[in-house]
Coordinates of C-alpha atoms and ligand atoms in Angstrom, one line a residue:
X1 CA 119.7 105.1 107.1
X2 CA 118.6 101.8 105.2
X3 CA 115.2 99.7 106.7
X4 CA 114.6 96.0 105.1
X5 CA 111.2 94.9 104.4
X6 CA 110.1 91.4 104.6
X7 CA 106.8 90.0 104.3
X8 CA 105.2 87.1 102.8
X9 CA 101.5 89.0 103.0
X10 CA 101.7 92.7 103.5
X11 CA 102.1 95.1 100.5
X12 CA 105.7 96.8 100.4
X13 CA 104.2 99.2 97.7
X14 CA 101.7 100.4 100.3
X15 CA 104.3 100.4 103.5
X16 CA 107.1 102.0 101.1
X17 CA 104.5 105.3 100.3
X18 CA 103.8 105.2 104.0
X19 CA 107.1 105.7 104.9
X20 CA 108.1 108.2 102.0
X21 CA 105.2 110.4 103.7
X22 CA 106.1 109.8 107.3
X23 CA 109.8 109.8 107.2
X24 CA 111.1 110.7 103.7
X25 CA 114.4 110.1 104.4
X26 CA 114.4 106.3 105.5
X27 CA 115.8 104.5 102.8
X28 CA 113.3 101.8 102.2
X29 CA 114.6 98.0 100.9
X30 CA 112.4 95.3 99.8
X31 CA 113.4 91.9 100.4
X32 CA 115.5 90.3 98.8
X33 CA 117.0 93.5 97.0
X34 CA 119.2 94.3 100.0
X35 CA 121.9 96.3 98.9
X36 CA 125.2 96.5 101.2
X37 CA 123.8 94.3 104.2
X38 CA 126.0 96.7 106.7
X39 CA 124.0 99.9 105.1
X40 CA 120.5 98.2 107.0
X41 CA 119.8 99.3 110.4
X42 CA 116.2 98.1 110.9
X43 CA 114.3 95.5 110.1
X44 CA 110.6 95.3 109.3
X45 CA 109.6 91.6 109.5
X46 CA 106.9 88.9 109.1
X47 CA 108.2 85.0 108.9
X48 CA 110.3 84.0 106.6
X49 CA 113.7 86.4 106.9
X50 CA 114.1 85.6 110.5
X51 CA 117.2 83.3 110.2
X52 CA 118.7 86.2 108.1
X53 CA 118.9 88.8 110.5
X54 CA 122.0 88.1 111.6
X55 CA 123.9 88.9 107.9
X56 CA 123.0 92.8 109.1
X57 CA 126.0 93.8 111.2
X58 CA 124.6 97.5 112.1
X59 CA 121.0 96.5 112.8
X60 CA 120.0 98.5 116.1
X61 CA 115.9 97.2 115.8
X62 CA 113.8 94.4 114.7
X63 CA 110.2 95.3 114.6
X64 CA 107.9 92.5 114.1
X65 CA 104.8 93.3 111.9
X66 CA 102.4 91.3 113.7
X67 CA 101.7 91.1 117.4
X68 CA 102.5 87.7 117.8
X69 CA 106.4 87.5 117.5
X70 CA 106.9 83.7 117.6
X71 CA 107.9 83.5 113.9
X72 CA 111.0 85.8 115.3
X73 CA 111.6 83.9 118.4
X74 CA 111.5 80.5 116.5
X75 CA 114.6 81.7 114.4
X76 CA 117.5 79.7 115.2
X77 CA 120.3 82.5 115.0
X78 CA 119.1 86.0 116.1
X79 CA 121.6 88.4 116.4
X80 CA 122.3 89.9 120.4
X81 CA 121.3 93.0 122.1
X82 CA 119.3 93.9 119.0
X83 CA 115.9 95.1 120.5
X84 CA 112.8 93.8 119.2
X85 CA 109.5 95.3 119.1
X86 CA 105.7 93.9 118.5
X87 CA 103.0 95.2 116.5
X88 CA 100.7 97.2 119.0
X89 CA 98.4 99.4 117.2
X90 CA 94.5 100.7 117.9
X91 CA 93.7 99.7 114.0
X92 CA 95.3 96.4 114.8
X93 CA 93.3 96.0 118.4
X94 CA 89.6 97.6 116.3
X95 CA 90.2 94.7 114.1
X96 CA 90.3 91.9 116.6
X97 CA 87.6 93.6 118.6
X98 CA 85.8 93.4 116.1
X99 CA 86.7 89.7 115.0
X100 CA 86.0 88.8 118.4
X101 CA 82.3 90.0 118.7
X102 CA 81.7 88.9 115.2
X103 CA 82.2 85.4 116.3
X104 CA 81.2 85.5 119.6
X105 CA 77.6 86.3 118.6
X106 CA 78.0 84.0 115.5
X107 CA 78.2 81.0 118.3
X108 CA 75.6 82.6 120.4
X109 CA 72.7 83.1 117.8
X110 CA 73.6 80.1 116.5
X111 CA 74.4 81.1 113.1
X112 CA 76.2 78.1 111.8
X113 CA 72.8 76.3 112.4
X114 CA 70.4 78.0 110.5
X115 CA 73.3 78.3 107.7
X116 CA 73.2 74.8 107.5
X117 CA 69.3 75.0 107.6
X118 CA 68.9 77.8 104.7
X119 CA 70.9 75.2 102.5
X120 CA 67.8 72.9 103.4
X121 CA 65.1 75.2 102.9
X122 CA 64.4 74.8 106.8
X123 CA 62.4 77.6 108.2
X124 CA 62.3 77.1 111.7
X125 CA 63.3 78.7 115.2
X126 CA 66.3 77.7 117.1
X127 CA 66.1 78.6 121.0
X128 CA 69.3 80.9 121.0
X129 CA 70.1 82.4 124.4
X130 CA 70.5 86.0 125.5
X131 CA 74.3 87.6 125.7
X132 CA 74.1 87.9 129.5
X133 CA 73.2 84.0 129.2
X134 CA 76.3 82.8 128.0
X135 CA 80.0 83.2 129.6
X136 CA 82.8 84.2 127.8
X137 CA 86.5 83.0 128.9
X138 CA 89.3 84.8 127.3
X139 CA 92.8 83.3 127.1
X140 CA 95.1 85.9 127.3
X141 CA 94.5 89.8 128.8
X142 CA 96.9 91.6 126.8
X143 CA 96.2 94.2 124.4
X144 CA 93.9 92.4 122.3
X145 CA 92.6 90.2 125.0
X146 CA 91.8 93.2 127.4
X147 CA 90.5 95.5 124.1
X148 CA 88.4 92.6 123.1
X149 CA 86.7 91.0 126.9
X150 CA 85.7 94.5 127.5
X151 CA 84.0 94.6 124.2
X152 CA 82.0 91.8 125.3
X153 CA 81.4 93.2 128.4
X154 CA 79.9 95.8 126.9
X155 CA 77.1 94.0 124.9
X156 CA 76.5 92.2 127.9
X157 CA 78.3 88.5 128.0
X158 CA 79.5 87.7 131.8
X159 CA 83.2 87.9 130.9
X160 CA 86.0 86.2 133.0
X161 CA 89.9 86.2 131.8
X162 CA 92.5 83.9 132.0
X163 CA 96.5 85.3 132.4
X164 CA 100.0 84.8 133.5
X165 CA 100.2 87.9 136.0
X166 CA 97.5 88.8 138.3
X167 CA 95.0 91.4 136.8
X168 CA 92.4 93.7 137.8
X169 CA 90.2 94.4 135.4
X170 CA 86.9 96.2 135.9
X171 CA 84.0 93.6 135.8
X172 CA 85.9 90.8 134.7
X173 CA 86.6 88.2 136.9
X174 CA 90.5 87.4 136.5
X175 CA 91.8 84.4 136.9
X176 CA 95.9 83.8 137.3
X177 CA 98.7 80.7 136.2
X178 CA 98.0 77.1 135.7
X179 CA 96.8 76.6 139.0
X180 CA 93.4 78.7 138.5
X181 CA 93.3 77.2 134.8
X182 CA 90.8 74.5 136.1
X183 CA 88.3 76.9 137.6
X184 CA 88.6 79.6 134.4
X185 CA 87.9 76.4 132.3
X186 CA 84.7 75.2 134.1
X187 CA 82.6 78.9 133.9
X188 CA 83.7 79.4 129.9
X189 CA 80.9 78.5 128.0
X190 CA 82.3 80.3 124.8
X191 CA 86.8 80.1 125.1
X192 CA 88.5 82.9 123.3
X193 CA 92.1 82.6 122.8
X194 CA 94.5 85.5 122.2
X195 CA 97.8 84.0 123.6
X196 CA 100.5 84.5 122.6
X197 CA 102.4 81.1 121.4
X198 CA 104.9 80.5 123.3
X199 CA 107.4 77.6 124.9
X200 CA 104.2 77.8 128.0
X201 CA 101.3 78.3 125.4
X202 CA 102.3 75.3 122.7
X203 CA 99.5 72.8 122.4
X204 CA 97.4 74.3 125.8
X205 CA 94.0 73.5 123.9
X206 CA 94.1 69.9 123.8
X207 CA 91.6 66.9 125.2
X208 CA 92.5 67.3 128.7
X209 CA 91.7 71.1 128.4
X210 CA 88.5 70.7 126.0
X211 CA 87.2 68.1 128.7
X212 CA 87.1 71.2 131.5
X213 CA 84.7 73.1 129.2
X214 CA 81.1 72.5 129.8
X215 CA 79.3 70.7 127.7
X216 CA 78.5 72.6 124.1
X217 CA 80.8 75.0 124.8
X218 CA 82.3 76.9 121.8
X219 CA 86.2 77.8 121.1
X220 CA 87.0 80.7 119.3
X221 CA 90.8 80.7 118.6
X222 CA 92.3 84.2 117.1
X223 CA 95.8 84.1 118.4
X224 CA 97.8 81.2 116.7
X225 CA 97.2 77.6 115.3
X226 CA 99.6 75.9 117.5
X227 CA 98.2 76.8 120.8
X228 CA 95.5 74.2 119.9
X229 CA 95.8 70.1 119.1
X230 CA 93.8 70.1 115.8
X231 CA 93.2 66.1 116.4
X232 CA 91.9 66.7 119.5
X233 CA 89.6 69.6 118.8
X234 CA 88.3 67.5 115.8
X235 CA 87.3 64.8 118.3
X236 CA 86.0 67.1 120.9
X237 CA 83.8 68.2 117.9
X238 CA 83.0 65.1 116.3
X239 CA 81.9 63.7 120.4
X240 CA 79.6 67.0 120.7
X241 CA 81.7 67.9 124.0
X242 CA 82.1 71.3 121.9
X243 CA 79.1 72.5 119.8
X244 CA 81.1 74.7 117.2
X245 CA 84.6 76.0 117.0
X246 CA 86.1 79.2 115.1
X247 CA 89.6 79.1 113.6
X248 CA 91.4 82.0 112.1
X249 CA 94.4 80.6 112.6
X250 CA 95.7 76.8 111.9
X251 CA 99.4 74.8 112.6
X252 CA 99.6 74.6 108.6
X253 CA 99.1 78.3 106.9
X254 CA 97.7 78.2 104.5
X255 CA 95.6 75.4 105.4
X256 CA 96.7 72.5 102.9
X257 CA 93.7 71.0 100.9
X258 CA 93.8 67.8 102.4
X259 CA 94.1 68.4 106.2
X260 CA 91.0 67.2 107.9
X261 CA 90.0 70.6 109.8
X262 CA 88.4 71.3 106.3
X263 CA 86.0 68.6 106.6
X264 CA 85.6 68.5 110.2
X265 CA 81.9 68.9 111.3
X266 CA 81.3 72.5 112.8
X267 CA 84.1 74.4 112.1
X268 CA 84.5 77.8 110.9
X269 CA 87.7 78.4 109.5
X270 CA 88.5 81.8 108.2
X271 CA 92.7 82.5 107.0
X272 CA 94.3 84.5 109.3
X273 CA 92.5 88.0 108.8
X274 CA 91.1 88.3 112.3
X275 CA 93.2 91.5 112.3
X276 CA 95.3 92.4 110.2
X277 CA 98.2 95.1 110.2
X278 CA 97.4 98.8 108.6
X279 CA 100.2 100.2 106.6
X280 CA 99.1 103.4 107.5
X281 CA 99.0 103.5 110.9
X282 CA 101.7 101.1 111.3
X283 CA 103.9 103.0 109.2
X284 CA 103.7 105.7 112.0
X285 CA 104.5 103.6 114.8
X286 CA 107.7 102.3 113.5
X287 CA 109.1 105.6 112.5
X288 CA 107.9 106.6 116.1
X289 CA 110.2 103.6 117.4
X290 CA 113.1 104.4 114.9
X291 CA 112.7 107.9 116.4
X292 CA 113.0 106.8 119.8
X293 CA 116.4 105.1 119.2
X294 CA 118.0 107.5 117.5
X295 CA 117.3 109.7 120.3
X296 CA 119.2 106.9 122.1
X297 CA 115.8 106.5 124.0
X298 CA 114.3 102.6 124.3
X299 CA 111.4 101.7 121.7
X300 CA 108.3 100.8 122.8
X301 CA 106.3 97.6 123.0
X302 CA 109.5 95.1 123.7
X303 CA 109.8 92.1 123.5
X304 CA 110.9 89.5 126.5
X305 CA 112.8 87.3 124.7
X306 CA 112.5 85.1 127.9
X307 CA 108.6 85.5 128.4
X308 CA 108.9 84.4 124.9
X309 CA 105.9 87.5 124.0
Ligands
NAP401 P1 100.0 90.5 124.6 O1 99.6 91.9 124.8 O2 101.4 90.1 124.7 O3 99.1 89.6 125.6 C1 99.4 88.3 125.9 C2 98.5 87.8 127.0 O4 98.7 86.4 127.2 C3 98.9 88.4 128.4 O5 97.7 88.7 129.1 C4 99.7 87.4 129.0 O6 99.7 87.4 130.4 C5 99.0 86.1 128.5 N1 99.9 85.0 128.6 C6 101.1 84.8 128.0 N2 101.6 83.6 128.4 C7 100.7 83.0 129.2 C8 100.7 81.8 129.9 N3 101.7 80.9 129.8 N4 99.6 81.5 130.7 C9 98.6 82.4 130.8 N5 98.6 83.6 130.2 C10 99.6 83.9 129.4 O7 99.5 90.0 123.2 P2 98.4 90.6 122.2 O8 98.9 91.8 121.6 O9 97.1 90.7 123.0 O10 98.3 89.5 121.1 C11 97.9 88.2 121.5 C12 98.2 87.2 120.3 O11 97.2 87.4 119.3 C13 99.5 87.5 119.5 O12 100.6 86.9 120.2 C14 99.3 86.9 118.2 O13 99.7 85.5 118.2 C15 97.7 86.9 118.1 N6 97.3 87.8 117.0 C16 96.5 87.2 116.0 C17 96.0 88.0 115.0 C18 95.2 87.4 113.9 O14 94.9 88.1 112.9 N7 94.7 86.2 114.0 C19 96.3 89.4 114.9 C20 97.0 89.9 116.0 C21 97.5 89.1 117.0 P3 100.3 88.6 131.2 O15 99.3 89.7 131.0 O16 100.4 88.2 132.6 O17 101.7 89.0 130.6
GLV402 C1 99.0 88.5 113.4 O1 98.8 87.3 113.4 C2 99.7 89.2 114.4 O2 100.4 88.6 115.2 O3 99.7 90.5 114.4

Protein backbone atom coordinates (compact mmCIF):
# COMPACT_ATOMS: atom_id res chain seq x y z
CA UNK A 1 0.00 0.00 0.00
CA UNK A 2 2.17 2.92 -1.61
CA UNK A 3 1.06 6.89 -0.91
CA UNK A 4 2.92 9.73 -3.14
CA UNK A 5 3.81 12.87 -1.53
CA UNK A 6 3.91 16.15 -3.32
CA UNK A 7 4.42 19.44 -2.04
CA UNK A 8 6.22 22.45 -3.13
CA UNK A 9 6.07 23.83 0.89
CA UNK A 10 5.27 21.25 3.39
CA UNK A 11 8.04 19.08 4.96
CA UNK A 12 7.95 15.26 3.64
CA UNK A 13 10.46 14.52 6.55
CA UNK A 14 7.93 15.67 9.09
CA UNK A 15 4.60 14.12 7.21
CA UNK A 16 6.77 10.72 6.50
CA UNK A 17 7.42 10.39 10.68
CA UNK A 18 3.79 11.18 11.06
CA UNK A 19 2.69 8.53 9.04
CA UNK A 20 5.35 5.83 10.28
CA UNK A 21 3.66 6.62 13.85
CA UNK A 22 0.03 6.65 12.69
CA UNK A 23 0.00 3.91 10.17
CA UNK A 24 3.40 2.11 10.03
CA UNK A 25 2.61 0.22 7.27
CA UNK A 26 1.79 2.90 4.50
CA UNK A 27 4.50 2.87 2.30
CA UNK A 28 5.41 6.48 2.08
CA UNK A 29 6.97 8.03 -1.57
CA UNK A 30 8.29 11.39 -1.92
CA UNK A 31 7.96 13.04 -5.16
CA UNK A 32 9.61 12.52 -7.74
CA UNK A 33 11.06 9.10 -6.37
CA UNK A 34 7.87 7.16 -7.38
CA UNK A 35 8.75 3.75 -7.74
CA UNK A 36 6.31 1.38 -9.94
CA UNK A 37 3.58 4.12 -10.64
CA UNK A 38 0.78 1.08 -10.49
CA UNK A 39 2.19 0.25 -6.70
CA UNK A 40 0.56 4.10 -5.65
CA UNK A 41 -2.80 4.14 -4.47
CA UNK A 42 -3.05 7.65 -2.81
CA UNK A 43 -2.02 10.70 -3.44
CA UNK A 44 -1.09 13.48 -0.97
CA UNK A 45 -0.92 16.75 -2.99
CA UNK A 46 -0.19 20.55 -3.08
CA UNK A 47 0.16 22.22 -6.74
CA UNK A 48 2.42 21.17 -8.91
CA UNK A 49 1.89 17.07 -9.51
CA UNK A 50 -1.72 17.63 -10.43
CA UNK A 51 -1.39 16.97 -14.20
CA UNK A 52 0.51 13.71 -13.14
CA UNK A 53 -2.18 11.95 -11.41
CA UNK A 54 -3.32 10.24 -14.09
CA UNK A 55 0.26 8.09 -14.70
CA UNK A 56 -1.16 6.15 -11.34
CA UNK A 57 -3.50 3.44 -12.67
CA UNK A 58 -4.63 2.05 -9.05
CA UNK A 59 -5.03 5.41 -7.31
CA UNK A 60 -8.44 5.06 -5.26
CA UNK A 61 -7.86 8.86 -3.34
CA UNK A 62 -6.54 12.24 -3.93
CA UNK A 63 -6.29 14.22 -0.84
CA UNK A 64 -5.54 17.73 -1.24
CA UNK A 65 -3.26 19.22 1.47
CA UNK A 66 -4.81 22.50 1.65
CA UNK A 67 -8.45 23.40 1.91
CA UNK A 68 -8.62 25.18 -1.14
CA UNK A 69 -8.45 22.45 -3.97
CA UNK A 70 -8.33 24.73 -7.07
CA UNK A 71 -4.69 23.89 -7.76
CA UNK A 72 -6.34 20.17 -8.28
CA UNK A 73 -9.35 21.27 -10.13
CA UNK A 74 -7.24 23.49 -12.54
CA UNK A 75 -5.28 20.25 -13.71
CA UNK A 76 -6.12 19.59 -17.18
CA UNK A 77 -6.25 15.63 -17.03
CA UNK A 78 -7.54 14.17 -13.76
CA UNK A 79 -8.09 10.75 -13.67
CA UNK A 80 -12.27 9.50 -13.18
CA UNK A 81 -14.14 8.32 -10.25
CA UNK A 82 -10.94 8.90 -8.15
CA UNK A 83 -12.44 10.69 -5.06
CA UNK A 84 -10.92 13.69 -3.83
CA UNK A 85 -10.82 15.09 -0.46
CA UNK A 86 -9.88 18.70 1.20
CA UNK A 87 -7.89 19.65 4.03
CA UNK A 88 -10.41 20.09 6.95
CA UNK A 89 -8.70 20.19 10.18
CA UNK A 90 -9.36 22.08 13.81
CA UNK A 91 -5.34 23.15 13.72
CA UNK A 92 -6.02 24.29 10.19
CA UNK A 93 -9.48 26.24 11.23
CA UNK A 94 -7.33 27.67 14.93
CA UNK A 95 -4.88 29.11 12.49
CA UNK A 96 -7.23 31.04 10.32
CA UNK A 97 -9.20 32.05 13.38
CA UNK A 98 -6.63 33.34 14.50
CA UNK A 99 -5.29 35.06 11.23
CA UNK A 100 -8.60 36.48 11.04
CA UNK A 101 -8.88 38.34 14.40
CA UNK A 102 -5.27 39.27 14.13
CA UNK A 103 -6.12 41.37 11.21
CA UNK A 104 -9.39 42.33 11.88
CA UNK A 105 -8.28 44.35 14.93
CA UNK A 106 -5.03 45.36 13.02
CA UNK A 107 -7.58 47.47 10.64
CA UNK A 108 -9.72 48.42 13.60
CA UNK A 109 -7.09 50.03 16.01
CA UNK A 110 -5.61 51.22 13.21
CA UNK A 111 -2.30 49.78 13.49
CA UNK A 112 -0.83 50.37 10.16
CA UNK A 113 -1.20 54.08 11.10
CA UNK A 114 0.66 54.53 14.00
CA UNK A 115 3.37 51.98 12.32
CA UNK A 116 3.84 54.49 9.89
CA UNK A 117 3.85 57.17 12.71
CA UNK A 118 6.53 55.30 15.05
CA UNK A 119 8.86 55.48 11.89
CA UNK A 120 8.28 59.33 12.33
CA UNK A 121 8.67 59.73 15.80
CA UNK A 122 4.92 60.80 15.97
CA UNK A 123 3.35 60.48 19.27
CA UNK A 124 -0.05 61.19 18.93
CA UNK A 125 -3.72 59.64 19.31
CA UNK A 126 -5.65 58.28 16.47
CA UNK A 127 -9.67 58.16 17.18
CA UNK A 128 -9.97 54.16 16.66
CA UNK A 129 -13.50 52.85 17.10
CA UNK A 130 -14.87 50.20 19.46
CA UNK A 131 -15.26 46.41 17.95
CA UNK A 132 -19.07 46.67 18.23
CA UNK A 133 -18.47 49.89 16.00
CA UNK A 134 -17.37 48.37 13.07
CA UNK A 135 -19.14 45.56 10.82
CA UNK A 136 -17.47 42.75 9.60
CA UNK A 137 -18.66 40.96 6.19
CA UNK A 138 -17.35 37.51 5.63
CA UNK A 139 -17.15 35.99 2.15
CA UNK A 140 -17.64 32.59 2.42
CA UNK A 141 -19.43 30.53 5.62
CA UNK A 142 -17.69 27.29 5.31
CA UNK A 143 -15.42 25.84 7.79
CA UNK A 144 -13.08 28.62 8.04
CA UNK A 145 -15.54 31.33 7.31
CA UNK A 146 -18.15 30.02 10.00
CA UNK A 147 -14.99 29.12 12.61
CA UNK A 148 -13.68 32.52 11.94
CA UNK A 149 -17.25 35.16 11.88
CA UNK A 150 -18.09 33.51 15.13
CA UNK A 151 -14.69 34.44 16.40
CA UNK A 152 -15.54 37.85 15.77
CA UNK A 153 -18.75 37.64 17.07
CA UNK A 154 -17.34 36.83 20.11
CA UNK A 155 -15.06 39.85 20.72
CA UNK A 156 -17.90 41.81 19.76
CA UNK A 157 -17.79 43.08 15.79
CA UNK A 158 -21.59 43.07 14.31
CA UNK A 159 -20.88 40.11 11.92
CA UNK A 160 -22.93 39.44 8.70
CA UNK A 161 -21.93 36.51 6.09
CA UNK A 162 -22.07 36.20 2.58
CA UNK A 163 -22.77 32.38 0.88
CA UNK A 164 -23.93 30.32 -1.88
CA UNK A 165 -26.67 28.22 0.11
CA UNK A 166 -28.95 29.77 2.64
CA UNK A 167 -27.56 29.66 6.30
CA UNK A 168 -28.56 30.07 9.65
CA UNK A 169 -26.15 30.95 11.79
CA UNK A 170 -26.58 32.20 15.36
CA UNK A 171 -26.18 36.02 15.44
CA UNK A 172 -24.98 36.51 12.17
CA UNK A 173 -27.02 37.96 9.74
CA UNK A 174 -26.75 35.59 6.46
CA UNK A 175 -26.95 36.76 3.39
CA UNK A 176 -27.49 34.23 0.10
CA UNK A 177 -26.28 34.27 -4.02
CA UNK A 178 -25.51 37.16 -6.13
CA UNK A 179 -28.75 38.61 -5.76
CA UNK A 180 -28.21 39.64 -1.93
CA UNK A 181 -24.39 40.37 -2.84
CA UNK A 182 -25.44 44.16 -3.11
CA UNK A 183 -26.95 44.48 0.27
CA UNK A 184 -23.95 42.22 2.13
CA UNK A 185 -21.61 44.72 0.37
CA UNK A 186 -23.24 48.00 1.67
CA UNK A 187 -23.19 46.92 5.78
CA UNK A 188 -19.26 45.55 5.48
CA UNK A 189 -17.19 48.01 6.75
CA UNK A 190 -14.19 45.52 7.16
CA UNK A 191 -14.73 42.43 3.97
CA UNK A 192 -13.15 39.14 4.87
CA UNK A 193 -12.80 36.68 2.19
CA UNK A 194 -12.55 32.87 2.62
CA UNK A 195 -13.93 31.61 -0.68
CA UNK A 196 -13.12 29.28 -2.22
CA UNK A 197 -11.71 30.05 -5.92
CA UNK A 198 -13.71 28.78 -8.13
CA UNK A 199 -15.19 29.11 -12.02
CA UNK A 200 -18.12 31.60 -9.76
CA UNK A 201 -15.51 33.14 -7.31
CA UNK A 202 -12.66 34.17 -10.11
CA UNK A 203 -12.02 37.96 -10.04
CA UNK A 204 -15.43 38.71 -7.61
CA UNK A 205 -13.31 41.55 -5.79
CA UNK A 206 -12.94 43.96 -8.45
CA UNK A 207 -14.09 47.90 -8.92
CA UNK A 208 -17.60 47.29 -9.30
CA UNK A 209 -17.52 45.24 -6.00
CA UNK A 210 -14.98 47.62 -4.11
CA UNK A 211 -17.43 50.59 -5.18
CA UNK A 212 -20.48 48.81 -2.88
CA UNK A 213 -18.23 49.02 0.23
CA UNK A 214 -18.58 52.05 2.25
CA UNK A 215 -16.32 54.42 2.22
CA UNK A 216 -12.77 53.48 4.18
CA UNK A 217 -13.82 50.20 4.32
CA UNK A 218 -10.99 47.56 4.74
CA UNK A 219 -10.47 44.05 2.75
CA UNK A 220 -8.94 41.42 4.39
CA UNK A 221 -8.38 38.58 1.80
CA UNK A 222 -7.25 34.93 3.35
CA UNK A 223 -8.71 32.55 0.86
CA UNK A 224 -6.86 33.03 -2.61
CA UNK A 225 -5.21 35.74 -4.81
CA UNK A 226 -7.32 35.29 -7.70
CA UNK A 227 -10.61 36.03 -6.20
CA UNK A 228 -9.48 39.69 -6.13
CA UNK A 229 -8.35 42.24 -9.32
CA UNK A 230 -5.00 43.37 -7.92
CA UNK A 231 -5.26 46.66 -10.42
CA UNK A 232 -8.33 47.40 -9.19
CA UNK A 233 -7.78 47.03 -5.45
CA UNK A 234 -4.58 49.16 -5.95
CA UNK A 235 -6.84 51.92 -7.35
CA UNK A 236 -9.52 51.53 -4.83
CA UNK A 237 -6.57 52.08 -2.48
CA UNK A 238 -4.64 54.67 -4.14
CA UNK A 239 -8.66 56.77 -4.54
CA UNK A 240 -9.06 56.24 -0.55
CA UNK A 241 -12.53 54.35 -1.39
CA UNK A 242 -10.68 51.55 0.82
CA UNK A 243 -8.51 52.76 3.80
CA UNK A 244 -6.17 49.63 4.13
CA UNK A 245 -6.28 46.12 2.65
CA UNK A 246 -4.60 42.74 4.05
CA UNK A 247 -3.24 40.11 1.52
CA UNK A 248 -2.03 36.71 2.46
CA UNK A 249 -2.56 35.54 -0.64
CA UNK A 250 -1.68 37.15 -4.20
CA UNK A 251 -2.42 35.89 -8.25
CA UNK A 252 1.59 35.55 -8.42
CA UNK A 253 3.06 33.22 -5.32
CA UNK A 254 5.55 34.07 -4.42
CA UNK A 255 4.92 37.59 -5.05
CA UNK A 256 7.54 38.60 -7.84
CA UNK A 257 9.76 41.62 -6.81
CA UNK A 258 8.55 43.86 -9.25
CA UNK A 259 4.65 43.55 -9.14
CA UNK A 260 3.18 46.74 -7.87
CA UNK A 261 1.12 45.34 -4.78
CA UNK A 262 4.60 45.70 -3.11
CA UNK A 263 4.65 49.32 -3.46
CA UNK A 264 1.06 49.97 -3.32
CA UNK A 265 0.05 52.50 -0.53
CA UNK A 266 -1.66 50.63 2.52
CA UNK A 267 -1.23 47.20 1.92
CA UNK A 268 -0.31 44.52 4.17
CA UNK A 269 0.89 41.66 2.49
CA UNK A 270 1.90 38.64 4.42
CA UNK A 271 2.92 35.00 2.07
CA UNK A 272 0.44 32.64 2.37
CA UNK A 273 0.71 31.49 6.16
CA UNK A 274 -2.71 32.62 7.23
CA UNK A 275 -3.00 28.95 8.12
CA UNK A 276 -1.10 26.64 7.45
CA UNK A 277 -1.40 22.67 7.35
CA UNK A 278 -0.08 20.65 10.66
CA UNK A 279 1.69 17.48 9.78
CA UNK A 280 0.60 16.10 12.82
CA UNK A 281 -2.78 16.44 12.90
CA UNK A 282 -3.10 16.10 9.27
CA UNK A 283 -1.28 13.06 9.19
CA UNK A 284 -4.21 11.56 11.29
CA UNK A 285 -6.91 12.66 9.09
CA UNK A 286 -5.60 11.13 6.00
CA UNK A 287 -4.98 7.78 7.41
CA UNK A 288 -8.58 8.23 8.97
CA UNK A 289 -9.76 8.73 5.11
CA UNK A 290 -7.36 5.88 3.80
CA UNK A 291 -9.09 3.89 6.51
CA UNK A 292 -12.46 4.71 5.46
CA UNK A 293 -11.92 3.35 1.90
CA UNK A 294 -10.37 0.44 2.62
CA UNK A 295 -13.30 -0.36 4.62
CA UNK A 296 -15.01 0.27 1.25
CA UNK A 297 -16.74 3.21 3.27
CA UNK A 298 -16.69 7.01 1.49
CA UNK A 299 -13.92 9.47 2.86
CA UNK A 300 -14.80 12.44 4.32
CA UNK A 301 -14.72 16.14 3.34
CA UNK A 302 -15.35 15.56 -0.73
CA UNK A 303 -14.90 17.40 -3.06
CA UNK A 304 -17.74 18.58 -5.85
CA UNK A 305 -15.94 18.54 -8.66
CA UNK A 306 -18.88 20.57 -10.13
CA UNK A 307 -19.28 23.13 -7.20
CA UNK A 308 -15.69 23.40 -8.10
CA UNK A 309 -14.97 23.33 -3.75
P1 LIG B 1 -15.52 25.67 2.47
O1 LIG B 1 -15.84 25.01 3.77
O2 LIG B 1 -15.67 24.88 1.22
O3 LIG B 1 -16.43 26.98 2.39
C1 LIG B 1 -16.57 27.74 1.25
C2 LIG B 1 -17.65 28.79 1.48
O4 LIG B 1 -17.72 29.65 0.33
C3 LIG B 1 -19.05 28.19 1.65
O5 LIG B 1 -19.79 28.91 2.59
C4 LIG B 1 -19.66 28.35 0.25
O6 LIG B 1 -21.07 28.46 0.23
C5 LIG B 1 -19.06 29.69 -0.14
N1 LIG B 1 -19.10 29.84 -1.59
C6 LIG B 1 -18.54 29.07 -2.55
N2 LIG B 1 -18.81 29.53 -3.78
C7 LIG B 1 -19.57 30.63 -3.59
C8 LIG B 1 -20.21 31.56 -4.47
N3 LIG B 1 -20.10 31.44 -5.80
N4 LIG B 1 -20.93 32.56 -3.94
C9 LIG B 1 -21.06 32.68 -2.60
N5 LIG B 1 -20.50 31.84 -1.70
C10 LIG B 1 -19.76 30.83 -2.20
O7 LIG B 1 -14.06 26.23 2.47
P2 LIG B 1 -13.10 26.56 3.73
O8 LIG B 1 -12.54 25.31 4.28
O9 LIG B 1 -13.83 27.47 4.65
O10 LIG B 1 -11.91 27.31 2.99
C11 LIG B 1 -12.12 28.50 2.26
C12 LIG B 1 -10.91 28.84 1.42
O11 LIG B 1 -9.88 29.36 2.25
C13 LIG B 1 -10.23 27.67 0.72
O12 LIG B 1 -10.91 27.36 -0.49
C14 LIG B 1 -8.83 28.18 0.47
O13 LIG B 1 -8.75 28.78 -0.80
C15 LIG B 1 -8.64 29.23 1.55
N6 LIG B 1 -7.58 28.91 2.52
C16 LIG B 1 -6.52 29.74 2.63
C17 LIG B 1 -5.55 29.48 3.58
C18 LIG B 1 -4.39 30.42 3.75
O14 LIG B 1 -3.45 30.09 4.47
N7 LIG B 1 -4.42 31.58 3.17
C19 LIG B 1 -5.64 28.36 4.41
C20 LIG B 1 -6.73 27.54 4.26
C21 LIG B 1 -7.71 27.81 3.30
P3 LIG B 1 -21.99 27.22 0.73
O15 LIG B 1 -21.81 27.19 2.23
O16 LIG B 1 -23.35 27.63 0.33
O17 LIG B 1 -21.45 26.00 0.05
C1 LIG C 1 -4.14 26.88 1.99
O1 LIG C 1 -4.07 27.82 1.28
C2 LIG C 1 -5.21 25.93 1.95
O2 LIG C 1 -5.99 25.93 0.99
O3 LIG C 1 -5.29 25.12 2.90
Amino acid sequence: MALIFCSRTDDPKEWRAEFAEVMPELDFRVWPDIGRPEEIEFALVWDPMANRLLDFPNLRLIASLGAGVDHLLAATTLPDGVPMTRFVDDNLTQGMREWVLLYSLYCLRRVPEYLARQREQDWHRLDVPFAYQRRVGMMGLGILGEASASALRHIGFPVIGWSRGKKDLPEIECFTGAGELDDFLALSDILVCLLPLTPETEGIIDSELLTKLPRGACLINGARGSLVVEADLIQALESGHLSHAVLDVTRKEPLPADDPLWQARNITITPHVASVTNAKSGARLIAKNIRRIQAGETPHHLVDPKAGY
